[in-house]
């Protein structure tokens, strides 16, 4: 089977960038692969459009082909987290969720295909980024040996999910968190699902303060504006008439609610618990609109205690074991 790669970098015209990595002679794709059915939100055209508004993130679709048929597609996000360093030392690449692989042809070895993809991707990204990380792979995924054979280190990680069917999660919220939610809503604070520009600026300032403290990259405000304008997600805040206490961005794909960036003010009234109310309100709204599950988007290293994971579990969440795979390319 003769394999080659194509890299899609933009949903606006679905053409390749100038530095495309093609095995063999130069070839250019004129359109997005017709046979690809998105299996997670990061494969969707809407999500790529959101990230096109960012200077810090570059969204790519790395694909493997045989003849005129796409066999594999992996969404990738290259992030600049140290702008004052050279690209190779100031950037990293993250792949969220497993790739899409065509399943209507049993005449090829999927492990061989995935190994080809990993080796080609490393060649493409070498000298451009510091490291690459794959997230949200199940413990029993069939590609574990492919990762380890290509020099990736596996990490025991976990995610937290919640069943939203029939709002059953409400019965699983621990008593303390129920009291926190009730107190907050009785205090005069309310959840605003359509924040104004001023309110959105407050939310972004909360995020900027938090991510500067933990040395993690944060998308520009334009990305959150694009999310609000999209058909797949938005930003919700908790506030009273004068003050904003916290906010959370989210998106919905295939009847699954995904929590994204959440942060709160440094100082809030004693009877206000922003994070608990934001999570609860979004889950309740999503369940009422037909969503079947909420994905809290990460629960940390499974081998270590983690306060954020404990908080998510207290809201009716369930821990799911998974692997992350990581490799440094510039060493």
Tab-separated table of C-alpha atoms in Angstrom:
chain	number	residue	atom	x	y	z
A	1	UNK	CA	0.000	0.000	0.000
A	2	UNK	CA	1.556	3.277	-1.182
A	3	UNK	CA	0.989	5.921	1.517
A	4	UNK	CA	1.578	9.659	1.491
A	5	UNK	CA	0.632	12.615	3.681
A	6	UNK	CA	-1.251	15.860	3.195
A	7	UNK	CA	-1.566	18.687	5.688
A	8	UNK	CA	-4.664	20.889	5.778
A	9	UNK	CA	-4.206	24.148	7.616
A	10	UNK	CA	-7.304	26.221	6.889
A	11	UNK	CA	-11.015	25.641	6.632
A	12	UNK	CA	-11.529	28.869	4.710
A	13	UNK	CA	-10.256	27.503	1.414
A	14	UNK	CA	-9.287	23.932	2.328
A	15	UNK	CA	-5.890	24.233	0.660
A	16	UNK	CA	-2.462	23.301	1.910
A	17	UNK	CA	0.135	25.625	3.370
A	18	UNK	CA	3.382	26.366	1.560
A	19	UNK	CA	5.410	24.147	3.877
A	20	UNK	CA	3.264	21.063	3.405
A	21	UNK	CA	4.999	17.805	4.101
A	22	UNK	CA	4.260	15.442	1.215
A	23	UNK	CA	6.009	12.091	0.829
A	24	UNK	CA	7.196	11.686	-2.738
A	25	UNK	CA	6.498	14.313	-5.374
A	26	UNK	CA	4.632	17.538	-4.430
A	27	UNK	CA	0.876	17.067	-4.454
A	28	UNK	CA	-1.838	19.474	-3.435
A	29	UNK	CA	-5.293	18.691	-2.156
A	30	UNK	CA	-8.078	20.809	-3.586
A	31	UNK	CA	-10.636	20.030	-0.899
A	32	UNK	CA	-11.196	18.479	2.490
A	33	UNK	CA	-11.396	14.640	2.382
A	34	UNK	CA	-14.918	13.681	1.290
A	35	UNK	CA	-15.013	10.391	3.190
A	36	UNK	CA	-14.179	11.857	6.610
A	37	UNK	CA	-16.972	11.832	9.182
A	38	UNK	CA	-16.043	14.000	12.217
A	39	UNK	CA	-15.930	11.918	15.405
A	40	UNK	CA	-14.984	14.703	17.824
A	41	UNK	CA	-15.429	18.486	17.891
A	42	UNK	CA	-11.823	19.199	16.954
A	43	UNK	CA	-12.378	17.617	13.536
A	44	UNK	CA	-15.221	19.972	12.739
A	45	UNK	CA	-14.848	22.862	10.326
A	46	UNK	CA	-16.500	25.115	12.932
A	47	UNK	CA	-13.735	24.436	15.436
A	48	UNK	CA	-10.955	25.146	12.930
A	49	UNK	CA	-12.625	28.444	12.066
A	50	UNK	CA	-12.617	29.402	15.741
A	51	UNK	CA	-8.864	28.856	15.986
A	52	UNK	CA	-8.191	30.749	12.766
A	53	UNK	CA	-8.764	33.915	14.798
A	54	UNK	CA	-5.773	33.074	17.029
A	55	UNK	CA	-2.156	34.090	16.556
A	56	UNK	CA	-1.040	31.784	19.351
A	57	UNK	CA	-2.597	28.568	18.050
A	58	UNK	CA	-2.372	27.007	14.614
A	59	UNK	CA	-4.883	24.310	13.743
A	60	UNK	CA	-3.820	21.550	11.356
A	61	UNK	CA	-5.371	18.406	9.966
A	62	UNK	CA	-2.618	15.879	9.264
A	63	UNK	CA	-3.874	13.206	6.854
A	64	UNK	CA	-2.595	9.946	5.368
A	65	UNK	CA	-3.722	8.868	1.914
A	66	UNK	CA	-3.495	5.924	-0.446
A	67	UNK	CA	-4.243	6.865	-4.021
A	68	UNK	CA	-7.178	9.282	-3.976
A	69	UNK	CA	-8.620	8.047	-0.677
A	70	UNK	CA	-8.004	9.492	2.785
A	71	UNK	CA	-7.322	6.710	5.307
A	72	UNK	CA	-6.469	8.696	8.445
A	73	UNK	CA	-7.085	12.200	9.762
A	74	UNK	CA	-5.619	13.659	12.947
A	75	UNK	CA	-6.526	17.166	14.171
A	76	UNK	CA	-3.508	18.949	15.669
A	77	UNK	CA	-3.031	22.239	17.482
A	78	UNK	CA	0.379	23.889	17.496
A	79	UNK	CA	0.687	26.354	20.337
A	80	UNK	CA	3.201	29.135	20.960
A	81	UNK	CA	3.721	29.279	24.705
A	82	UNK	CA	7.106	31.052	24.904
A	83	UNK	CA	6.966	33.837	22.296
A	84	UNK	CA	10.433	35.133	23.145
A	85	UNK	CA	12.108	31.815	22.218
A	86	UNK	CA	12.799	30.368	18.747
A	87	UNK	CA	9.836	28.469	17.315
A	88	UNK	CA	11.307	25.036	18.008
A	89	UNK	CA	11.827	25.862	21.686
A	90	UNK	CA	8.749	28.006	22.182
A	91	UNK	CA	6.053	25.801	20.651
A	92	UNK	CA	4.442	22.467	21.250
A	93	UNK	CA	1.857	20.367	19.450
A	94	UNK	CA	-1.187	18.740	21.005
A	95	UNK	CA	-3.488	16.154	19.462
A	96	UNK	CA	-6.823	15.933	21.261
A	97	UNK	CA	-8.611	12.590	20.937
A	98	UNK	CA	-7.800	9.664	18.678
A	99	UNK	CA	-7.610	10.103	14.898
A	100	UNK	CA	-10.347	9.288	12.449
A	101	UNK	CA	-9.479	6.109	10.500
A	102	UNK	CA	-11.575	4.860	7.606
A	103	UNK	CA	-13.398	1.710	8.677
A	104	UNK	CA	-14.878	0.524	5.382
A	105	UNK	CA	-11.747	-1.242	4.171
A	106	UNK	CA	-10.154	-4.216	5.906
A	107	UNK	CA	-7.316	-4.580	3.383
A	108	UNK	CA	-4.796	-2.579	5.408
A	109	UNK	CA	-3.104	-2.927	8.773
A	110	UNK	CA	-4.276	-0.070	11.040
A	111	UNK	CA	-1.215	-0.390	13.268
A	112	UNK	CA	1.056	-0.071	10.231
A	113	UNK	CA	-0.973	2.920	9.067
A	114	UNK	CA	-0.756	4.610	12.475
A	115	UNK	CA	2.985	3.948	12.765
A	116	UNK	CA	3.476	5.537	9.345
A	117	UNK	CA	1.455	8.526	10.543
A	118	UNK	CA	3.519	8.942	13.745
A	119	UNK	CA	6.842	8.761	11.910
A	120	UNK	CA	5.685	11.161	9.179
A	121	UNK	CA	4.286	13.606	11.733
A	122	UNK	CA	7.540	13.652	13.697
A	123	UNK	CA	9.489	14.366	10.529
A	124	UNK	CA	7.118	17.179	9.676
A	125	UNK	CA	7.273	18.790	13.123
A	126	UNK	CA	10.938	18.218	13.948
A	127	UNK	CA	12.815	21.505	14.452
A	128	UNK	CA	9.454	23.319	14.570
A	129	UNK	CA	8.265	22.397	18.055
A	130	UNK	CA	9.597	21.340	21.442
A	131	UNK	CA	7.337	18.380	22.102
A	132	UNK	CA	4.187	16.647	20.973
A	133	UNK	CA	1.422	15.244	23.156
A	134	UNK	CA	-1.527	12.981	22.366
A	135	UNK	CA	-4.457	13.079	24.787
A	136	UNK	CA	-7.639	11.154	25.587
A	137	UNK	CA	-6.599	7.705	24.362
A	138	UNK	CA	-8.378	4.850	26.124
A	139	UNK	CA	-6.327	2.424	28.212
A	140	UNK	CA	-7.139	-0.438	25.803
A	141	UNK	CA	-6.461	1.513	22.594
A	142	UNK	CA	-4.906	-0.578	19.832
A	143	UNK	CA	-2.141	1.956	19.131
A	144	UNK	CA	-0.305	1.735	22.458
A	145	UNK	CA	2.537	-0.325	20.973
A	146	UNK	CA	2.806	2.084	18.023
A	147	UNK	CA	3.401	4.974	20.419
A	148	UNK	CA	5.969	3.144	22.531
A	149	UNK	CA	7.804	1.793	19.470
A	150	UNK	CA	8.083	5.368	18.170
A	151	UNK	CA	9.637	6.545	21.432
A	152	UNK	CA	6.590	8.115	23.108
A	153	UNK	CA	6.238	7.963	26.883
A	154	UNK	CA	2.826	6.889	28.173
A	155	UNK	CA	1.280	8.668	31.155
A	156	UNK	CA	-1.523	7.317	33.339
A	157	UNK	CA	-4.098	10.059	33.052
A	158	UNK	CA	-7.808	10.348	33.606
A	159	UNK	CA	-10.829	12.230	32.423
A	160	UNK	CA	-14.046	13.030	34.285
A	161	UNK	CA	-17.381	12.541	32.551
A	162	UNK	CA	-20.980	12.808	33.718
A	163	UNK	CA	-24.179	11.130	32.540
A	164	UNK	CA	-26.767	13.787	31.721
A	165	UNK	CA	-29.639	11.520	30.728
A	166	UNK	CA	-32.830	12.466	32.576
A	167	UNK	CA	-30.747	14.861	34.721
A	168	UNK	CA	-29.691	11.861	36.823
A	169	UNK	CA	-26.456	13.659	37.762
A	170	UNK	CA	-28.426	15.911	40.156
A	171	UNK	CA	-28.835	12.980	42.534
A	172	UNK	CA	-25.073	12.321	42.472
A	173	UNK	CA	-23.999	15.834	43.509
A	174	UNK	CA	-22.633	15.645	47.031
A	175	UNK	CA	-24.585	17.385	49.777
A	176	UNK	CA	-22.013	20.147	50.341
A	177	UNK	CA	-22.049	21.176	46.689
A	178	UNK	CA	-25.854	21.217	46.644
A	179	UNK	CA	-25.782	23.683	49.520
A	180	UNK	CA	-23.205	25.809	47.713
A	181	UNK	CA	-25.340	25.959	44.582
A	182	UNK	CA	-28.475	26.829	46.545
A	183	UNK	CA	-26.748	29.534	48.590
A	184	UNK	CA	-25.297	31.143	45.486
A	185	UNK	CA	-28.587	31.278	43.633
A	186	UNK	CA	-30.355	32.605	46.754
A	187	UNK	CA	-27.766	35.378	47.138
A	188	UNK	CA	-29.026	37.336	44.146
A	189	UNK	CA	-26.313	36.055	41.811
A	190	UNK	CA	-27.520	34.686	38.495
A	191	UNK	CA	-26.176	32.849	35.470
A	192	UNK	CA	-25.825	34.981	32.336
A	193	UNK	CA	-25.839	32.947	29.121
A	194	UNK	CA	-25.435	36.004	26.866
A	195	UNK	CA	-22.613	38.118	28.322
A	196	UNK	CA	-21.946	41.612	27.006
A	197	UNK	CA	-18.503	42.737	25.860
A	198	UNK	CA	-17.744	44.236	29.285
A	199	UNK	CA	-18.702	41.020	31.037
A	200	UNK	CA	-16.693	38.926	28.568
A	201	UNK	CA	-13.659	41.140	29.213
A	202	UNK	CA	-14.003	40.421	32.942
A	203	UNK	CA	-14.142	36.687	32.252
A	204	UNK	CA	-11.035	36.878	30.078
A	205	UNK	CA	-9.151	38.832	32.740
A	206	UNK	CA	-9.905	36.025	35.215
A	207	UNK	CA	-8.463	33.527	32.739
A	208	UNK	CA	-5.409	35.623	31.992
A	209	UNK	CA	-4.547	35.986	35.672
A	210	UNK	CA	-4.948	32.250	36.287
A	211	UNK	CA	-2.967	31.029	33.285
A	212	UNK	CA	-0.170	33.530	33.833
A	213	UNK	CA	0.192	32.138	37.336
A	214	UNK	CA	0.408	28.491	36.226
A	215	UNK	CA	2.531	29.228	33.119
A	216	UNK	CA	0.077	27.792	30.603
A	217	UNK	CA	-0.908	29.267	27.228
A	218	UNK	CA	-4.269	30.956	26.866
A	219	UNK	CA	-5.985	31.693	23.540
A	220	UNK	CA	-6.504	35.340	22.695
A	221	UNK	CA	-9.816	37.027	23.462
A	222	UNK	CA	-10.637	36.810	19.739
A	223	UNK	CA	-10.927	33.020	20.061
A	224	UNK	CA	-13.630	33.319	22.739
A	225	UNK	CA	-15.433	35.934	20.651
A	226	UNK	CA	-15.360	33.502	17.733
A	227	UNK	CA	-16.692	30.739	19.975
A	228	UNK	CA	-19.626	32.941	21.014
A	229	UNK	CA	-20.356	33.720	17.365
A	230	UNK	CA	-20.178	30.045	16.357
A	231	UNK	CA	-22.948	27.474	16.295
A	232	UNK	CA	-21.188	25.035	18.636
A	233	UNK	CA	-20.499	26.897	21.875
A	234	UNK	CA	-20.343	30.072	23.916
A	235	UNK	CA	-19.297	31.621	27.241
A	236	UNK	CA	-21.493	31.721	30.348
A	237	UNK	CA	-20.825	33.796	33.466
A	238	UNK	CA	-22.178	34.099	36.993
A	239	UNK	CA	-22.767	37.648	38.213
A	240	UNK	CA	-25.041	40.124	39.911
A	241	UNK	CA	-26.060	43.485	38.477
A	242	UNK	CA	-22.667	45.068	39.159
A	243	UNK	CA	-20.027	42.366	39.567
A	244	UNK	CA	-18.865	39.324	37.618
A	245	UNK	CA	-17.823	36.400	39.824
A	246	UNK	CA	-16.686	33.824	37.282
A	247	UNK	CA	-17.158	32.370	33.828
A	248	UNK	CA	-16.867	29.218	31.757
A	249	UNK	CA	-16.526	28.588	28.031
A	250	UNK	CA	-18.064	25.438	26.575
A	251	UNK	CA	-19.080	23.759	23.349
A	252	UNK	CA	-21.450	20.984	22.322
A	253	UNK	CA	-20.763	18.288	19.736
A	254	UNK	CA	-22.788	15.169	18.969
A	255	UNK	CA	-24.971	15.686	22.073
A	256	UNK	CA	-21.955	15.905	24.377
A	257	UNK	CA	-21.242	18.992	26.477
A	258	UNK	CA	-17.538	19.880	26.702
A	259	UNK	CA	-16.294	22.258	29.387
A	260	UNK	CA	-13.344	24.373	28.270
A	261	UNK	CA	-11.815	27.332	30.159
A	262	UNK	CA	-13.242	28.197	33.576
A	263	UNK	CA	-12.017	30.770	36.107
A	264	UNK	CA	-13.381	33.049	38.819
A	265	UNK	CA	-12.581	36.367	40.468
A	266	UNK	CA	-9.951	36.619	43.185
A	267	UNK	CA	-12.507	37.817	45.717
A	268	UNK	CA	-16.170	36.776	45.789
A	269	UNK	CA	-18.825	37.042	48.531
A	270	UNK	CA	-18.801	34.284	51.143
A	271	UNK	CA	-22.133	32.921	49.946
A	272	UNK	CA	-21.155	32.711	46.259
A	273	UNK	CA	-19.538	29.608	44.738
A	274	UNK	CA	-18.974	30.411	41.048
A	275	UNK	CA	-17.455	27.178	39.748
A	276	UNK	CA	-20.079	24.856	41.231
A	277	UNK	CA	-22.958	26.944	39.883
A	278	UNK	CA	-21.397	27.314	36.422
A	279	UNK	CA	-20.874	23.570	36.022
A	280	UNK	CA	-24.315	22.747	37.412
A	281	UNK	CA	-26.158	25.333	35.316
A	282	UNK	CA	-24.503	24.261	32.078
A	283	UNK	CA	-25.146	20.569	32.745
A	284	UNK	CA	-28.782	21.267	33.599
A	285	UNK	CA	-29.284	23.374	30.465
A	286	UNK	CA	-27.506	20.841	28.241
A	287	UNK	CA	-29.519	17.954	29.683
A	288	UNK	CA	-32.766	19.842	29.093
A	289	UNK	CA	-31.699	20.386	25.470
A	290	UNK	CA	-31.000	16.695	24.861
A	291	UNK	CA	-27.300	16.250	25.657
A	292	UNK	CA	-26.476	12.798	26.980
A	293	UNK	CA	-23.063	13.373	28.547
A	294	UNK	CA	-20.749	16.068	29.892
A	295	UNK	CA	-16.985	15.880	29.434
A	296	UNK	CA	-15.056	17.859	32.061
A	297	UNK	CA	-11.974	17.785	29.790
A	298	UNK	CA	-9.362	16.289	32.045
A	299	UNK	CA	-8.842	14.957	35.551
A	300	UNK	CA	-5.078	15.101	35.901
A	301	UNK	CA	-2.454	12.445	36.540
A	302	UNK	CA	-4.243	9.368	37.847
A	303	UNK	CA	-1.312	8.503	40.133
A	304	UNK	CA	-1.547	11.769	42.099
A	305	UNK	CA	-4.140	13.501	44.238
A	306	UNK	CA	-5.670	16.417	42.372
A	307	UNK	CA	-8.067	18.917	43.903
A	308	UNK	CA	-9.655	19.850	40.570
A	309	UNK	CA	-10.517	16.211	39.905
A	310	UNK	CA	-12.026	15.862	43.390
A	311	UNK	CA	-14.179	18.930	42.725
A	312	UNK	CA	-15.428	17.564	39.395
A	313	UNK	CA	-16.262	14.210	40.961
A	314	UNK	CA	-18.257	15.999	43.665
A	315	UNK	CA	-20.622	17.285	40.970
A	316	UNK	CA	-21.665	13.806	39.887
A	317	UNK	CA	-18.685	13.087	37.683
A	318	UNK	CA	-17.144	9.681	37.047
A	319	UNK	CA	-13.422	9.102	36.590
A	320	UNK	CA	-12.362	7.373	33.372
A	321	UNK	CA	-8.827	6.048	32.990
A	322	UNK	CA	-6.932	7.006	29.855
A	323	UNK	CA	-3.440	7.426	28.431
A	324	UNK	CA	-1.507	10.461	27.330
A	325	UNK	CA	1.524	10.043	25.100
A	326	UNK	CA	4.364	12.563	25.083
A	327	UNK	CA	7.664	12.934	23.271
A	328	UNK	CA	10.306	15.660	23.060
A	329	UNK	CA	11.409	16.275	19.478
A	330	UNK	CA	14.134	18.886	19.991
A	331	UNK	CA	16.448	16.908	22.246
